[in-house]
Amino acid sequence: MSKNHHSSGGPKGPAQQGLHELRLVTERFEVTQAELASQTRFLEATLSSIPDFVYAFDPQHRFIYANRAMLGLFGLSAEEMRGRTFADLDYPTDLAELLNSHIARVLAEGATVTGEVFYESPTGYSAYFDYVWGPVFAADGSVELVVGVSRDTSERHAFEEALSTNEARLRAATELVGLGIYSWDPVTGALDWDDQLRAMWGLPPDAGVDMAVYEAGIHPDDLARVRDAIEACVSPAGDGRYNVEYRVIGRDDGITRYIATAGRTTFQDGKPASFIGAAIDVTAQRRAEAAVRASEAQFRGFAENSSNLIWIADKVARKIVYRSAAFEQIVGAPADSAPTGLADWLELVHPDDRDQVERALTSVGKGEVAQYEYRISRLSDGAVRSLRDTSFPIRDDKGEVTQIAGIAEDLTREDANQIYILSTHETVFGNLKIVLLIGAVLLALAHQTRFSRALFANRPARLVGLWSFSIYLLHEPVMQGIGLALAGLRLPPFVVGLAGVTGTLLASAVSFSLIERPGQQVIRRLAPSGRRLRGSGAIEPVTVSVPDGMFGRQSQQVAEEPSVARG
């Protein structure tokens, strides 16, 4: 017993010691292998649960690992995927060459490679993929594996493409309409302007901008109003909107421009955090509006001082929207108190003329120009007035007739010798006084005085007397024709008038020499002086002596009216 106890508890022999150590190593190996298997399962579970594509290549560019997402992309199992190359998986040749070059670089340099490609897998899945490939180093420092992670970036790529497209469209639109885009940091005061906005301030594209530059360009008369608008848009009590128009004086070019701008402030925690806005140069629009106002003023000045009635009516509403001042003189009622409906106006037209007036207005509404005459009964006294109306269409930007207008001239005979006083301005009465003074001088010269004989009893005056009938016939067309011919030369009025008088005298002299005097000679041969033409109703020329007068002593023939008594 003593011997056995000693042998069991005493020192172990070499063989037993070796077996014990082997047992410990085996146990540690089993523990390590179990831990490694557990870590492997954890890693595999992790890699299989993520949507990204994870894989690894050996030095021969073969797949040695692919996670579940990667296997699903190709529709293969792990065993089927393992050992295959890009060529085995039917990658496009150019894409396979690119990816193989990346693997070679990682193996040779130990570098990390990134990129993005478009690929359609054998299962029909097509997308943009970005990837990151890196090295796995061996104990000796060499690269023994290449691992990679790819991600489907189609959504991001589509978003970036849409953003790029929208930016291009916005840029094209802003350039087309001259819109300037800018941003402002209410906290730091920093400004970010595009080139279009810099141009509005008369700045080059690379000029720096800040609040001092911004305010220096604003017209002094508008600066306080702009500051008030800025203060209102950054106030938490408001809605953050900014909408104002003001003038800007270009820093480098000195040009004054009208700028309309709008924007909005973004708030965070009740404080202004950012602002973005847009501005547009409306100078041309404002100048056009000023020109339209000036044109309207000129039209009204002409219309209100014309003896003709100028009117405008809405085609659809069939209402008169404008009548000039002559309405009251012609119709006998103030324009603002008279009926405005076209139907009411037609009630004033003589019953026998209404049909033609309605037909004329209908044709004008279709785009034609019409001239017609009709009679009306004055509202004040019922007197009949004869009018000649020239009516024409007014079209909108699309060419549609939206209004009709007309110029009505009063043809009533009794009205021909009346003067309408359309203005009581002092200069009008001053001109009238001058006219009356000239008339008085001419009446004084008409009496037989030495001065009047010297002025009128001379050869030029006699020639004018001989040509007087031709002058009467030709003066109006000749002077109008010369006026139209010289209209483009912008000559002073007195030069145009002198040319008209000269042309009239020349034309009258030619007319007298070629037409009037030969005609008189033919008449004299047919009816000699002193001979009476017999027959009922014949004119009998009689030679009479005219005493001294404005044109001196002379004899002339006058035609006596046929006398029944002389039979």
Coordinates of C-alpha atoms in Angstrom, one line a residue:
M1 CA 0.0 0.0 0.0
S2 CA 2.8 2.3 1.0
K3 CA 4.6 1.5 -2.3
N4 CA 1.5 2.1 -4.4
H5 CA 0.7 5.3 -2.7
H6 CA 4.2 6.6 -3.3
S7 CA 4.1 5.6 -7.0
S8 CA 0.7 7.4 -7.5
G9 CA 1.5 10.6 -5.7
G10 CA 5.2 10.8 -6.4
P11 CA 6.9 12.6 -9.3
K12 CA 5.7 11.7 -12.8
G13 CA 7.9 10.1 -15.3
P14 CA 8.8 11.7 -18.6
A15 CA 6.1 9.9 -20.6
Q16 CA 3.4 10.9 -18.3
Q17 CA 4.6 14.5 -18.3
G18 CA 4.5 14.5 -22.1
L19 CA 1.0 13.0 -22.2
H20 CA -0.2 15.6 -19.8
E21 CA 1.1 18.5 -21.8
L22 CA -0.3 17.0 -25.0
R23 CA -3.7 16.8 -23.3
L24 CA -3.4 20.5 -22.2
V25 CA -2.4 21.6 -25.7
T26 CA -5.3 19.6 -27.2
E27 CA -7.7 21.2 -24.8
R28 CA -6.4 24.7 -25.5
F29 CA -6.6 23.9 -29.3
E30 CA -10.2 22.7 -28.9
V31 CA -11.1 25.9 -26.9
T32 CA -9.3 28.1 -29.5
Q33 CA -11.0 26.3 -32.4
A34 CA -14.4 26.6 -30.7
E35 CA -13.7 30.4 -30.2
L36 CA -12.6 30.7 -33.8
A37 CA -15.7 28.9 -35.0
S38 CA -17.8 31.1 -32.8
Q39 CA -16.1 34.2 -34.2
T40 CA -16.5 32.9 -37.7
R41 CA -20.2 32.3 -37.3
F42 CA -20.6 35.7 -35.8
L43 CA -18.6 37.3 -38.6
E44 CA -20.6 35.3 -41.2
A45 CA -23.9 36.2 -39.6
T46 CA -22.8 39.9 -39.5
L47 CA -21.7 39.9 -43.1
S48 CA -24.8 38.1 -44.3
S49 CA -27.1 40.5 -42.5
I50 CA -25.8 43.7 -44.2
P51 CA -27.1 44.8 -47.6
D52 CA -23.6 45.6 -48.9
F53 CA -21.7 43.2 -51.0
V54 CA -18.7 41.7 -49.2
Y55 CA -16.1 39.4 -51.0
A56 CA -12.4 38.4 -51.1
F57 CA -9.9 37.4 -53.8
D58 CA -6.8 35.3 -53.7
P59 CA -3.6 36.2 -55.5
Q60 CA -5.0 34.4 -58.6
H61 CA -7.9 36.9 -58.7
R62 CA -10.4 34.2 -57.8
F63 CA -13.3 34.7 -55.4
I64 CA -12.6 32.9 -52.2
Y65 CA -15.5 34.4 -50.2
A66 CA -18.8 36.1 -50.9
N67 CA -21.5 37.1 -48.4
R68 CA -25.2 36.3 -48.9
A69 CA -25.9 39.6 -50.8
M70 CA -23.0 38.9 -53.2
L71 CA -24.2 35.3 -53.8
G72 CA -27.7 36.5 -54.4
L73 CA -26.4 39.0 -57.0
F74 CA -25.1 36.1 -59.1
G75 CA -27.7 33.5 -58.0
L76 CA -24.9 31.1 -56.9
S77 CA -24.1 29.1 -53.7
A78 CA -20.9 29.7 -51.7
E79 CA -19.4 26.5 -53.2
E80 CA -20.4 27.5 -56.8
M81 CA -19.0 31.0 -56.3
R82 CA -15.7 30.0 -54.7
G83 CA -12.8 29.8 -57.2
R84 CA -14.4 31.7 -60.0
T85 CA -12.9 34.7 -61.8
F86 CA -14.5 37.7 -63.5
A87 CA -14.2 36.0 -66.8
D88 CA -15.9 32.9 -65.4
L89 CA -18.8 35.1 -64.3
D90 CA -19.2 36.6 -67.8
Y91 CA -18.1 40.2 -66.8
P92 CA -17.8 42.5 -69.8
T93 CA -14.2 42.4 -71.0
D94 CA -13.4 46.0 -70.4
L95 CA -14.9 45.9 -66.9
A96 CA -13.1 42.7 -66.1
E97 CA -9.8 44.2 -67.2
L98 CA -10.4 47.3 -65.0
L99 CA -11.2 45.3 -61.9
N100 CA -8.3 42.8 -62.4
S101 CA -5.9 45.8 -62.6
H102 CA -7.3 47.0 -59.3
I103 CA -6.6 43.6 -57.7
A104 CA -3.1 43.5 -59.1
R105 CA -2.4 47.0 -57.7
V106 CA -3.6 46.0 -54.2
L107 CA -1.5 42.9 -54.3
A108 CA 1.6 44.7 -55.5
E109 CA 1.4 47.9 -53.5
G110 CA -0.8 47.1 -50.6
A111 CA -2.9 50.2 -51.6
T112 CA -6.6 50.8 -51.1
V113 CA -8.6 51.3 -54.3
T114 CA -12.0 53.0 -54.7
G115 CA -14.2 53.4 -57.7
E116 CA -17.7 53.3 -59.2
V117 CA -19.0 51.2 -62.1
F118 CA -22.3 50.3 -63.7
Y119 CA -22.9 46.5 -63.9
E120 CA -25.7 44.2 -64.8
S121 CA -25.5 40.8 -63.1
P122 CA -26.5 37.4 -64.6
T123 CA -29.7 37.6 -62.6
G124 CA -30.7 40.9 -64.3
Y125 CA -29.9 43.2 -61.4
S126 CA -28.4 46.4 -62.9
A127 CA -27.1 49.3 -60.9
Y128 CA -24.3 51.6 -60.1
F129 CA -21.9 50.2 -57.6
D130 CA -19.1 52.0 -55.8
Y131 CA -16.4 49.8 -54.1
V132 CA -13.5 49.9 -51.7
W133 CA -10.8 47.2 -52.0
G134 CA -8.0 46.7 -49.5
P135 CA -5.1 44.3 -48.7
V136 CA -4.9 41.5 -46.1
F137 CA -1.3 41.1 -45.0
A138 CA 0.4 37.8 -44.1
A139 CA 2.8 37.4 -41.2
D140 CA 5.8 38.2 -43.4
G141 CA 4.2 41.5 -44.6
S142 CA 3.2 40.4 -48.0
V143 CA -0.4 40.7 -49.3
E144 CA -2.1 37.4 -49.3
L145 CA -5.7 38.4 -49.9
V146 CA -7.7 41.3 -51.3
V147 CA -11.0 42.1 -49.6
G148 CA -13.7 44.4 -51.0
V149 CA -17.0 46.0 -50.1
S150 CA -19.5 47.3 -52.8
R151 CA -22.6 49.3 -52.4
D152 CA -25.6 49.9 -54.7
T153 CA -25.4 53.7 -55.3
S154 CA -28.1 53.9 -58.0
E155 CA -30.4 55.9 -55.8
R156 CA -27.6 58.4 -54.9
H157 CA -26.4 58.4 -58.5
A158 CA -30.0 59.2 -59.7
F159 CA -30.3 61.9 -57.1
E160 CA -27.0 63.4 -58.2
E161 CA -28.0 63.3 -61.8
A162 CA -31.4 64.9 -61.0
L163 CA -29.6 67.5 -58.9
S164 CA -27.1 68.2 -61.7
T165 CA -29.9 68.4 -64.3
N166 CA -32.0 70.8 -62.1
E167 CA -28.9 72.9 -61.5
A168 CA -28.3 73.1 -65.2
R169 CA -31.9 74.0 -65.9
L170 CA -31.9 76.6 -63.1
R171 CA -28.7 78.1 -64.5
A172 CA -30.1 78.2 -68.0
A173 CA -33.4 79.8 -66.7
T174 CA -31.5 82.4 -64.6
E175 CA -29.3 83.3 -67.6
L176 CA -32.3 83.4 -69.9
V177 CA -34.3 85.8 -67.7
G178 CA -31.4 87.5 -66.1
L179 CA -32.1 86.2 -62.6
G180 CA -29.4 86.5 -59.9
I181 CA -29.3 84.0 -57.0
Y182 CA -27.8 84.8 -53.7
S183 CA -27.6 83.7 -50.1
W184 CA -26.9 85.5 -46.8
D185 CA -25.9 84.3 -43.4
P186 CA -27.8 86.5 -40.9
V187 CA -25.4 85.4 -38.1
T188 CA -22.1 86.2 -39.8
G189 CA -23.3 88.6 -42.4
A190 CA -21.5 86.6 -45.1
L191 CA -22.9 87.0 -48.7
D192 CA -22.7 84.5 -51.6
W193 CA -23.6 86.0 -55.0
D194 CA -23.6 84.6 -58.5
D195 CA -22.1 86.4 -61.5
Q196 CA -25.5 87.7 -62.6
L197 CA -26.1 89.5 -59.3
R198 CA -22.5 91.0 -59.4
A199 CA -23.3 92.4 -62.8
M200 CA -26.4 94.1 -61.4
W201 CA -24.1 95.9 -59.0
G202 CA -21.6 96.8 -61.8
L203 CA -19.0 94.4 -60.5
P204 CA -16.7 91.9 -62.3
P205 CA -17.4 88.2 -61.8
D206 CA -14.5 87.7 -59.4
A207 CA -15.2 90.7 -57.2
G208 CA -15.6 90.2 -53.5
V209 CA -18.9 91.1 -51.9
D210 CA -20.0 91.9 -48.4
M211 CA -22.6 94.0 -46.7
A212 CA -20.6 97.2 -47.2
V213 CA -20.4 96.5 -51.0
Y214 CA -24.1 95.6 -51.0
E215 CA -25.3 98.8 -49.3
A216 CA -22.9 101.0 -51.2
G217 CA -24.6 100.1 -54.4
I218 CA -28.2 100.9 -53.3
H219 CA -29.5 104.4 -54.2
P220 CA -29.4 106.7 -51.2
D221 CA -33.1 107.5 -51.4
D222 CA -33.9 103.7 -51.2
L223 CA -31.4 102.5 -48.6
A224 CA -33.6 103.2 -45.6
R225 CA -36.6 101.3 -47.1
V226 CA -34.3 98.3 -48.0
R227 CA -33.0 98.2 -44.4
D228 CA -36.5 98.2 -43.1
A229 CA -37.4 95.3 -45.3
I230 CA -34.3 93.3 -44.2
E231 CA -35.1 94.0 -40.5
A232 CA -38.7 92.7 -41.1
C233 CA -37.6 89.5 -42.8
V234 CA -35.3 88.4 -40.0
S235 CA -37.8 89.2 -37.3
P236 CA -39.2 86.0 -35.6
A237 CA -42.5 87.8 -35.3
G238 CA -42.8 87.8 -39.1
D239 CA -43.0 85.2 -41.8
G240 CA -39.4 85.7 -43.0
R241 CA -40.5 86.9 -46.5
Y242 CA -38.4 89.6 -48.2
N243 CA -39.9 91.4 -51.3
V244 CA -38.7 94.8 -52.3
E245 CA -37.7 96.8 -55.3
Y246 CA -35.1 99.5 -55.3
R247 CA -32.5 101.3 -57.5
V248 CA -28.8 100.3 -57.7
I249 CA -26.0 102.4 -58.9
G250 CA -23.2 100.2 -60.5
R251 CA -19.9 100.6 -58.7
D252 CA -17.7 100.3 -61.8
D253 CA -20.1 101.3 -64.6
G254 CA -22.2 104.0 -62.8
I255 CA -25.4 102.7 -64.4
T256 CA -28.6 103.1 -62.4
R257 CA -30.7 99.9 -62.5
Y258 CA -34.1 99.0 -61.0
I259 CA -33.8 95.7 -59.1
A260 CA -36.7 93.6 -57.9
T261 CA -35.7 90.9 -55.3
A262 CA -37.5 88.4 -53.2
G263 CA -36.4 85.8 -50.7
R264 CA -37.1 84.0 -47.4
T265 CA -35.4 83.6 -44.0
T266 CA -35.1 80.2 -42.4
F267 CA -35.3 80.2 -38.6
Q268 CA -33.9 77.8 -36.0
D269 CA -34.9 77.9 -32.3
G270 CA -36.6 81.2 -33.0
K271 CA -33.5 82.8 -34.5
P272 CA -32.7 83.6 -38.2
A273 CA -30.3 81.0 -39.4
S274 CA -30.1 81.4 -43.2
F275 CA -31.5 83.4 -46.1
I276 CA -31.7 82.7 -49.8
G277 CA -33.2 84.9 -52.5
A278 CA -33.3 85.9 -56.1
A279 CA -33.1 89.3 -57.9
I280 CA -33.9 90.5 -61.4
D281 CA -33.1 93.6 -63.3
V282 CA -36.4 95.3 -64.2
T283 CA -34.8 98.5 -65.7
A284 CA -36.1 97.8 -69.2
Q285 CA -39.6 97.1 -67.9
R286 CA -39.7 100.3 -65.8
R287 CA -38.5 102.4 -68.7
A288 CA -41.1 100.8 -71.0
E289 CA -43.8 101.6 -68.4
A290 CA -42.6 105.2 -68.3
A291 CA -42.7 105.4 -72.1
V292 CA -46.2 104.0 -72.1
R293 CA -47.3 106.6 -69.5
A294 CA -45.7 109.3 -71.6
S295 CA -47.4 108.0 -74.7
E296 CA -50.7 107.9 -72.9
A297 CA -50.3 111.4 -71.8
Q298 CA -49.5 112.5 -75.3
F299 CA -52.6 110.7 -76.6
R300 CA -54.8 112.3 -74.0
G301 CA -53.3 115.7 -74.7
F302 CA -54.2 115.2 -78.4
A303 CA -57.6 113.7 -77.8
E304 CA -58.7 116.3 -75.2
N305 CA -57.8 119.1 -77.5
S306 CA -59.2 117.7 -80.8
S307 CA -62.5 118.9 -82.2
N308 CA -63.2 115.3 -83.4
L309 CA -64.7 112.8 -81.0
I310 CA -62.3 110.0 -80.2
W311 CA -63.9 107.0 -78.5
I312 CA -62.8 103.4 -77.4
A313 CA -65.2 100.6 -76.6
D314 CA -64.8 97.1 -75.1
K315 CA -65.7 94.6 -77.7
V316 CA -66.9 91.8 -75.3
A317 CA -68.7 94.0 -72.7
R318 CA -70.0 96.3 -75.5
K319 CA -69.3 99.4 -73.3
I320 CA -67.6 102.6 -74.2
V321 CA -64.6 103.0 -71.9
Y322 CA -63.3 106.3 -73.2
R323 CA -64.6 109.5 -74.8
S324 CA -62.7 112.6 -75.6
A325 CA -63.7 116.2 -74.6
A326 CA -65.4 116.8 -78.0
F327 CA -68.2 114.5 -76.9
E328 CA -69.8 117.3 -74.9
Q329 CA -69.7 119.8 -77.8
I330 CA -71.0 117.3 -80.3
V331 CA -73.5 115.3 -78.3
G332 CA -74.5 118.0 -75.8
A333 CA -73.8 116.1 -72.6
P334 CA -70.8 115.6 -70.3
A335 CA -68.9 112.4 -71.2
D336 CA -68.8 111.1 -67.7
S337 CA -72.6 111.3 -67.2
A338 CA -73.7 109.9 -70.6
P339 CA -74.6 106.2 -71.1
T340 CA -71.7 104.0 -71.8
G341 CA -73.4 101.0 -73.4
L342 CA -73.1 100.7 -77.2
A343 CA -76.8 99.9 -77.3
D344 CA -77.5 103.2 -75.5
W345 CA -75.3 105.0 -78.0
L346 CA -77.2 103.5 -80.9
E347 CA -80.4 104.9 -79.4
L348 CA -79.0 108.4 -80.3
V349 CA -78.4 107.4 -83.9
H350 CA -81.1 108.3 -86.4
P351 CA -83.4 105.3 -87.0
D352 CA -82.6 105.3 -90.7
D353 CA -78.9 105.0 -90.0
R354 CA -78.8 102.4 -87.2
D355 CA -78.5 99.3 -89.4
Q356 CA -75.4 100.6 -91.2
V357 CA -73.8 101.7 -87.9
E358 CA -74.4 98.2 -86.4
R359 CA -73.0 96.6 -89.6
A360 CA -69.9 98.8 -89.4
L361 CA -69.3 98.0 -85.8
T362 CA -69.7 94.3 -86.4
S363 CA -67.1 94.4 -89.3
V364 CA -64.7 96.4 -87.0
G365 CA -65.1 93.7 -84.4
K366 CA -63.9 91.2 -87.0
G367 CA -60.7 93.1 -87.6
E368 CA -61.7 95.5 -90.4
V369 CA -61.5 99.3 -90.7
A370 CA -64.7 101.0 -91.6
Q371 CA -65.7 104.6 -92.5
Y372 CA -69.3 105.5 -92.4
E373 CA -71.6 108.5 -92.0
Y374 CA -74.7 108.8 -89.8
R375 CA -76.9 111.2 -87.9
I376 CA -77.5 111.5 -84.2
S377 CA -79.9 113.5 -82.0
R378 CA -78.1 115.7 -79.4
L379 CA -79.0 114.8 -75.8
S380 CA -79.3 118.4 -74.8
D381 CA -81.6 119.8 -77.4
G382 CA -82.5 117.0 -79.8
A383 CA -80.8 118.8 -82.7
V384 CA -79.6 116.5 -85.5
R385 CA -75.9 116.3 -86.1
S386 CA -74.2 114.5 -89.1
L387 CA -71.1 112.6 -88.2
R388 CA -68.4 110.8 -90.2
D389 CA -66.8 108.0 -88.2
T390 CA -63.6 106.1 -89.0
S391 CA -63.6 103.0 -86.8
F392 CA -60.8 100.5 -86.4
P393 CA -59.9 97.4 -84.2
I394 CA -57.5 97.3 -81.3
R395 CA -55.7 94.0 -80.8
D396 CA -54.0 92.4 -77.8
D397 CA -50.6 90.6 -77.8
K398 CA -52.2 87.5 -79.3
G399 CA -53.7 89.4 -82.2
E400 CA -57.2 89.1 -80.9
V401 CA -59.5 92.1 -81.3
T402 CA -60.4 93.1 -77.7
Q403 CA -61.4 96.8 -78.3
I404 CA -62.8 98.9 -81.1
A405 CA -62.2 102.6 -81.4
G406 CA -63.2 105.4 -83.7
I407 CA -62.7 109.1 -84.6
A408 CA -66.0 110.9 -85.3
E409 CA -66.0 114.2 -87.3
D410 CA -68.9 116.5 -87.0
L411 CA -70.1 117.3 -90.6
T412 CA -73.0 119.5 -89.6
R413 CA -72.9 122.6 -91.9
E414 CA -74.0 125.1 -89.3
D415 CA -71.1 123.9 -87.2
A416 CA -68.5 124.7 -89.8
N417 CA -68.2 128.3 -88.8
Q418 CA -68.1 127.7 -85.1
I419 CA -65.0 127.6 -83.0
Y420 CA -64.9 125.1 -80.1
I421 CA -63.0 126.5 -77.2
L422 CA -61.3 123.4 -75.8
S423 CA -58.8 125.2 -73.6
T424 CA -58.8 128.3 -71.5
H425 CA -55.0 128.4 -71.2
E426 CA -53.6 132.0 -71.4
T427 CA -51.4 131.1 -74.4
V428 CA -54.5 130.2 -76.5
F429 CA -56.0 133.6 -75.9
G430 CA -52.6 135.2 -76.6
N431 CA -52.5 133.5 -80.0
L432 CA -56.1 134.6 -80.7
K433 CA -55.1 138.2 -80.1
I434 CA -52.3 137.9 -82.5
V435 CA -54.6 136.5 -85.2
L436 CA -57.1 139.3 -84.6
L437 CA -54.3 141.9 -84.8
I438 CA -53.1 140.6 -88.1
G439 CA -56.6 140.7 -89.4
A440 CA -57.0 144.3 -88.4
V441 CA -53.8 145.2 -90.3
L442 CA -54.9 143.5 -93.4
L443 CA -58.3 145.3 -93.3
A444 CA -56.4 148.6 -93.0
L445 CA -54.2 147.8 -96.0
A446 CA -57.3 147.0 -98.1
H447 CA -58.2 150.8 -98.2
Q448 CA -56.7 152.9 -101.1
T449 CA -53.6 154.3 -99.6
R450 CA -50.2 155.0 -101.0
F451 CA -48.7 152.2 -99.0
S452 CA -51.3 149.7 -100.0
R453 CA -50.9 150.6 -103.7
A454 CA -47.1 150.2 -103.4
L455 CA -47.6 146.8 -101.6
F456 CA -50.2 145.3 -103.9
A457 CA -50.3 147.3 -107.3
N458 CA -47.1 145.8 -108.6
R459 CA -46.2 143.1 -111.1
P460 CA -45.6 140.2 -108.6
A461 CA -49.0 141.0 -107.0
R462 CA -50.7 141.0 -110.4
L463 CA -49.1 137.6 -111.3
V464 CA -50.4 136.2 -108.0
G465 CA -53.8 137.6 -109.0
L466 CA -53.6 135.9 -112.4
W467 CA -52.6 132.6 -110.8
S468 CA -55.1 132.9 -107.9
F469 CA -57.5 130.3 -109.3
S470 CA -54.7 127.7 -109.7
I471 CA -53.4 128.6 -106.3
Y472 CA -56.8 128.0 -104.8
L473 CA -57.0 124.6 -106.5
L474 CA -53.4 123.4 -105.9
H475 CA -52.2 124.9 -102.6
E476 CA -53.5 122.2 -100.3
P477 CA -52.3 119.0 -102.2
V478 CA -48.9 120.6 -103.1
M479 CA -48.2 121.8 -99.5
Q480 CA -49.3 118.4 -98.1
G481 CA -47.1 116.5 -100.6
I482 CA -44.1 118.7 -99.8
G483 CA -44.7 118.3 -96.1
L484 CA -44.8 114.5 -96.4
A485 CA -41.7 114.5 -98.6
L486 CA -39.7 116.6 -96.1
A487 CA -41.0 114.9 -92.9
G488 CA -38.0 112.6 -92.5
L489 CA -35.5 115.5 -92.7
R490 CA -36.6 117.1 -89.4
L491 CA -36.4 120.7 -90.9
P492 CA -37.7 123.7 -89.0
P493 CA -41.4 124.4 -89.6
F494 CA -40.8 127.7 -91.3
V495 CA -38.5 126.0 -93.9
V496 CA -41.1 123.4 -94.7
G497 CA -43.8 126.2 -95.0
L498 CA -41.5 128.3 -97.3
A499 CA -40.9 125.2 -99.5
G500 CA -44.7 124.6 -99.6
V501 CA -45.5 128.2 -100.6
T502 CA -42.7 128.2 -103.3
G503 CA -43.9 124.8 -104.7
T504 CA -47.5 126.1 -104.8
L505 CA -46.5 129.2 -106.7
L506 CA -44.5 127.2 -109.2
A507 CA -47.2 124.7 -109.7
S508 CA -49.8 127.4 -110.1
A509 CA -47.6 129.3 -112.7
V510 CA -47.3 126.1 -114.7
S511 CA -51.0 125.4 -114.4
F512 CA -51.9 128.9 -115.5
S513 CA -49.5 128.8 -118.5
L514 CA -50.4 125.3 -119.7
I515 CA -54.1 125.1 -118.9
E516 CA -55.8 128.2 -117.6
R517 CA -54.5 130.8 -120.1
P518 CA -54.9 128.6 -123.2
G519 CA -58.5 127.9 -122.1
Q520 CA -59.2 131.6 -121.8
Q521 CA -57.9 132.2 -125.3
V522 CA -60.1 129.5 -126.7
I523 CA -63.1 131.1 -124.9
R524 CA -62.3 134.5 -126.3
R525 CA -62.1 133.2 -129.9
L526 CA -65.5 131.6 -129.5
A527 CA -67.0 134.7 -127.8
P528 CA -65.2 138.0 -128.8
S529 CA -65.4 141.0 -126.5
G530 CA -68.6 143.0 -126.9
R531 CA -70.5 140.3 -128.8
R532 CA -73.6 139.0 -127.2
L533 CA -74.3 135.3 -127.6
R534 CA -77.9 135.0 -128.5
G535 CA -80.0 132.3 -127.1
S536 CA -81.8 131.5 -123.9
G537 CA -79.7 131.5 -120.8
A538 CA -76.4 132.5 -122.6
I539 CA -73.8 134.5 -120.8
E540 CA -73.0 137.9 -122.4
P541 CA -69.5 139.2 -121.8
V542 CA -69.4 142.9 -121.3
T543 CA -66.3 145.1 -121.2
V544 CA -66.3 147.4 -118.1
S545 CA -63.8 149.9 -116.8
V546 CA -62.6 149.4 -113.2
P547 CA -61.6 152.6 -111.4
D548 CA -58.4 153.1 -109.5
G549 CA -58.2 150.6 -106.7
M550 CA -55.9 148.2 -105.1
F551 CA -54.8 146.7 -108.5
G552 CA -54.6 150.0 -110.5
R553 CA -56.6 151.2 -113.4
Q554 CA -57.5 148.4 -115.8
S555 CA -60.3 147.1 -118.0
Q556 CA -61.7 143.7 -117.7
Q557 CA -64.6 141.6 -118.9
V558 CA -67.2 140.5 -116.5
A559 CA -70.0 138.1 -117.2
E560 CA -73.4 139.2 -116.8
E561 CA -76.0 136.8 -115.7
P562 CA -78.6 136.2 -118.4
S563 CA -81.6 138.5 -118.0
V564 CA -85.0 137.4 -119.0
A565 CA -86.0 141.1 -119.3
R566 CA -83.4 141.6 -122.0
G567 CA -84.9 138.6 -123.7

